XYZ file of C-alpha atoms in Angstrom:
221
model
C 24.566 11.204 34.519
C 21.907 10.400 37.086
C 18.950 8.262 36.139
C 16.600 11.186 36.796
C 18.558 13.374 34.380
C 18.540 10.687 31.673
C 14.795 10.151 32.000
C 14.086 13.883 31.791
C 16.410 14.350 28.810
C 14.848 11.463 26.865
C 11.321 12.615 27.750
C 12.019 16.137 26.492
C 13.454 14.692 23.269
C 10.351 12.582 22.639
C 8.049 15.554 23.210
C 10.077 17.626 20.723
C 9.978 14.783 18.186
C 6.197 14.464 18.493
C 5.800 18.199 17.962
C 8.013 18.003 14.861
C 5.892 15.221 13.343
C 2.691 17.228 13.718
C 4.344 20.427 12.465
C 5.623 18.564 9.397
C 2.133 17.300 8.567
C 3.149 13.646 8.338
C 0.591 12.300 10.802
C -2.627 10.477 9.945
C -6.044 12.067 10.472
C -6.269 10.394 13.885
C -2.786 11.564 14.880
C -2.033 8.032 16.028
C 1.587 7.277 16.873
C 3.739 5.779 19.561
C 7.243 6.944 20.399
C 9.848 5.484 22.703
C 13.395 6.147 23.880
C 15.892 3.682 25.300
C 16.922 4.355 28.891
C 19.340 1.439 29.276
C 19.570 -2.246 28.390
C 16.346 -3.121 30.185
C 14.066 -0.050 30.181
C 12.444 2.385 27.784
C 10.248 5.467 27.906
C 6.956 5.078 26.020
C 4.153 7.426 25.058
C 0.891 6.753 26.920
C -1.544 6.215 24.039
C -1.653 9.742 22.611
C 1.024 12.072 21.286
C -0.858 15.271 20.388
C -0.102 17.743 23.153
C 2.324 15.279 24.733
C 4.089 16.412 27.924
C 7.206 14.878 29.520
C 5.229 13.834 32.583
C 2.818 11.841 30.390
C 5.486 9.268 29.479
C 5.777 5.905 31.217
C 8.907 3.953 32.074
C 8.527 0.285 31.158
C 10.784 -2.744 31.147
C 11.619 -4.589 27.948
C 9.572 -7.528 29.228
C 6.429 -5.412 29.475
C 6.155 -4.235 33.071
C 5.161 -0.624 33.765
C 7.728 0.685 36.254
C 6.653 4.332 36.479
C 3.663 6.239 35.127
C 0.598 4.829 33.399
C -0.185 3.345 30.006
C -3.445 2.778 28.203
C -3.980 -0.834 27.164
C -3.561 0.223 23.525
C 0.034 1.242 24.314
C 0.794 -1.768 26.504
C 0.186 -3.956 23.449
C 3.121 -2.478 21.585
C 5.845 -2.687 24.252
C 7.040 -5.969 22.750
C 7.350 -4.351 19.310
C 9.615 -1.601 20.631
C 11.591 -3.989 22.823
C 12.258 -6.308 19.872
C 13.905 -3.447 17.975
C 16.025 -2.344 20.950
C 17.192 -5.905 21.541
C 18.047 -6.434 17.869
C 19.762 -3.062 17.442
C 21.861 -2.052 20.484
C 22.759 1.284 18.840
C 19.110 2.357 18.476
C 18.109 5.054 20.951
C 14.578 5.905 19.796
C 11.671 4.380 17.874
C 8.682 6.045 16.203
C 5.614 4.265 14.840
C 3.081 6.253 12.815
C 0.245 5.765 10.356
C 1.678 8.401 8.008
C -0.725 8.258 5.042
C 1.582 7.825 2.051
C 3.968 5.440 3.776
C 0.974 3.469 5.018
C -0.262 3.236 1.417
C 2.896 1.261 0.621
C 2.333 -0.871 3.731
C -1.239 -1.610 2.680
C -0.027 -2.477 -0.843
C 2.710 -4.719 0.634
C 5.209 -2.810 -1.510
C 8.687 -1.876 -0.271
C 9.369 1.850 -0.544
C 12.408 2.497 -2.787
C 15.077 4.998 -1.790
C 14.782 7.542 -4.591
C 14.883 10.868 -2.729
C 17.926 12.602 -1.301
C 16.455 13.152 2.187
C 16.186 9.382 2.638
C 19.879 9.093 1.755
C 20.800 11.930 4.098
C 18.738 10.793 7.076
C 19.791 7.165 7.195
C 17.738 5.013 4.812
C 19.943 4.479 1.764
C 17.980 1.386 0.735
C 14.362 0.422 0.216
C 12.105 0.237 3.261
C 11.140 -3.440 3.605
C 7.691 -4.790 4.448
C 7.051 -6.878 7.563
C 4.333 -9.523 6.979
C 1.059 -8.769 8.717
C 0.338 -10.016 12.209
C -2.180 -8.854 14.834
C -0.981 -5.684 16.566
C 1.470 -6.491 19.346
C 1.155 -10.249 18.803
C 4.003 -12.777 18.815
C 3.471 -13.150 15.062
C 3.946 -9.424 14.479
C 6.962 -9.153 16.788
C 8.646 -12.199 15.233
C 8.050 -10.721 11.789
C 9.772 -7.488 12.798
C 12.703 -9.365 14.346
C 13.064 -11.499 11.218
C 13.165 -8.480 8.908
C 15.736 -6.730 11.114
C 17.910 -9.836 10.970
C 17.534 -10.129 7.194
C 18.109 -6.406 6.621
C 20.825 -5.419 9.118
C 21.264 -1.879 7.748
C 17.649 -0.788 7.414
C 16.502 1.975 9.763
C 12.804 1.537 8.985
C 10.167 -1.030 8.143
C 6.643 -0.955 6.776
C 4.191 -2.993 8.841
C 1.879 -4.689 6.326
C -1.699 -3.363 6.440
C -0.717 -1.159 9.363
C 1.863 1.623 9.154
C 5.468 2.749 9.495
C 8.154 1.836 12.041
C 11.358 3.929 12.147
C 14.331 3.746 14.510
C 17.514 5.745 14.982
C 20.189 6.948 17.387
C 17.910 9.485 19.057
C 14.406 10.908 18.824
C 15.337 13.885 16.640
C 17.142 11.795 14.026
C 14.307 9.286 13.997
C 11.716 12.025 13.466
C 13.759 13.446 10.588
C 13.714 10.027 8.921
C 9.946 9.625 9.427
C 9.437 12.913 7.594
C 11.873 11.935 4.834
C 10.151 8.583 4.315
C 6.668 10.099 4.206
C 7.807 12.741 1.712
C 9.459 10.050 -0.406
C 6.292 7.924 -0.358
C 4.257 10.967 -1.463
C 6.734 11.609 -4.285
C 6.613 7.976 -5.439
C 2.824 8.053 -5.638
C 2.838 11.396 -7.471
C 5.570 10.259 -9.885
C 3.516 7.211 -10.848
C 1.052 9.563 -12.562
C 3.757 11.012 -14.827
C 5.612 7.896 -15.848
C 7.075 6.590 -12.619
C 10.007 7.384 -10.345
C 13.602 6.803 -11.471
C 16.455 5.322 -9.440
C 19.485 7.373 -8.380
C 22.516 7.114 -10.658
C 25.392 4.893 -9.490
C 27.494 6.526 -6.789
C 24.709 8.770 -5.463
C 25.069 7.591 -1.883
C 28.817 8.242 -1.907
C 28.291 11.694 -3.437
C 25.802 12.658 -0.724
C 28.127 11.420 2.011
C 30.993 13.438 0.524
C 28.823 16.578 0.413
C 27.809 16.122 4.052
C 31.446 15.583 5.070
C 32.528 18.786 3.290
C 29.944 20.844 5.157
C 30.815 19.237 8.499
C 34.565 19.741 8.120
């Protein structure tokens, strides 16, 4: 595939993912988010500082080391290139990253509480374990980026992290899968908070993950 085709394909995927997040109602009041897609081992596509009404031509191509190669970025987006790059470097299989301030997930981030995996959508969409918390650091700072890298090293199978006092960071093979997991995590966080009022959430029984995988395999076969 030509580079032009890859860029267009990834851009279209990010626009569709942003639309899905708004349609699902998982965004904060401000609608703040940043989305990216890997282009290769050195470049990524990044949203420009807004995602509501995002168009493919709004996206910028940037290098992992922070240089804008095509398009334009607001300074608020330039700050987070290092955060996205750290994930792509740590996880070669990751093709897309979404960061949001989804309200219920952010409540867990503000409380510095890992989000347990107690809902089936989290199992189905790639987070069959609790979502860990990354210690707080100023947005886009070396402290924040090192914290993310440390958690990814400590938790090699997690597909998401809560950024303490900040929000949610989710990553997956492509933009669509990543958006599905953002929605699943936000719904799970809402359910955890609601369940606390009626006695608290309960863990899955042993073997739940295997049962879900078997059900998915039966449908796919």
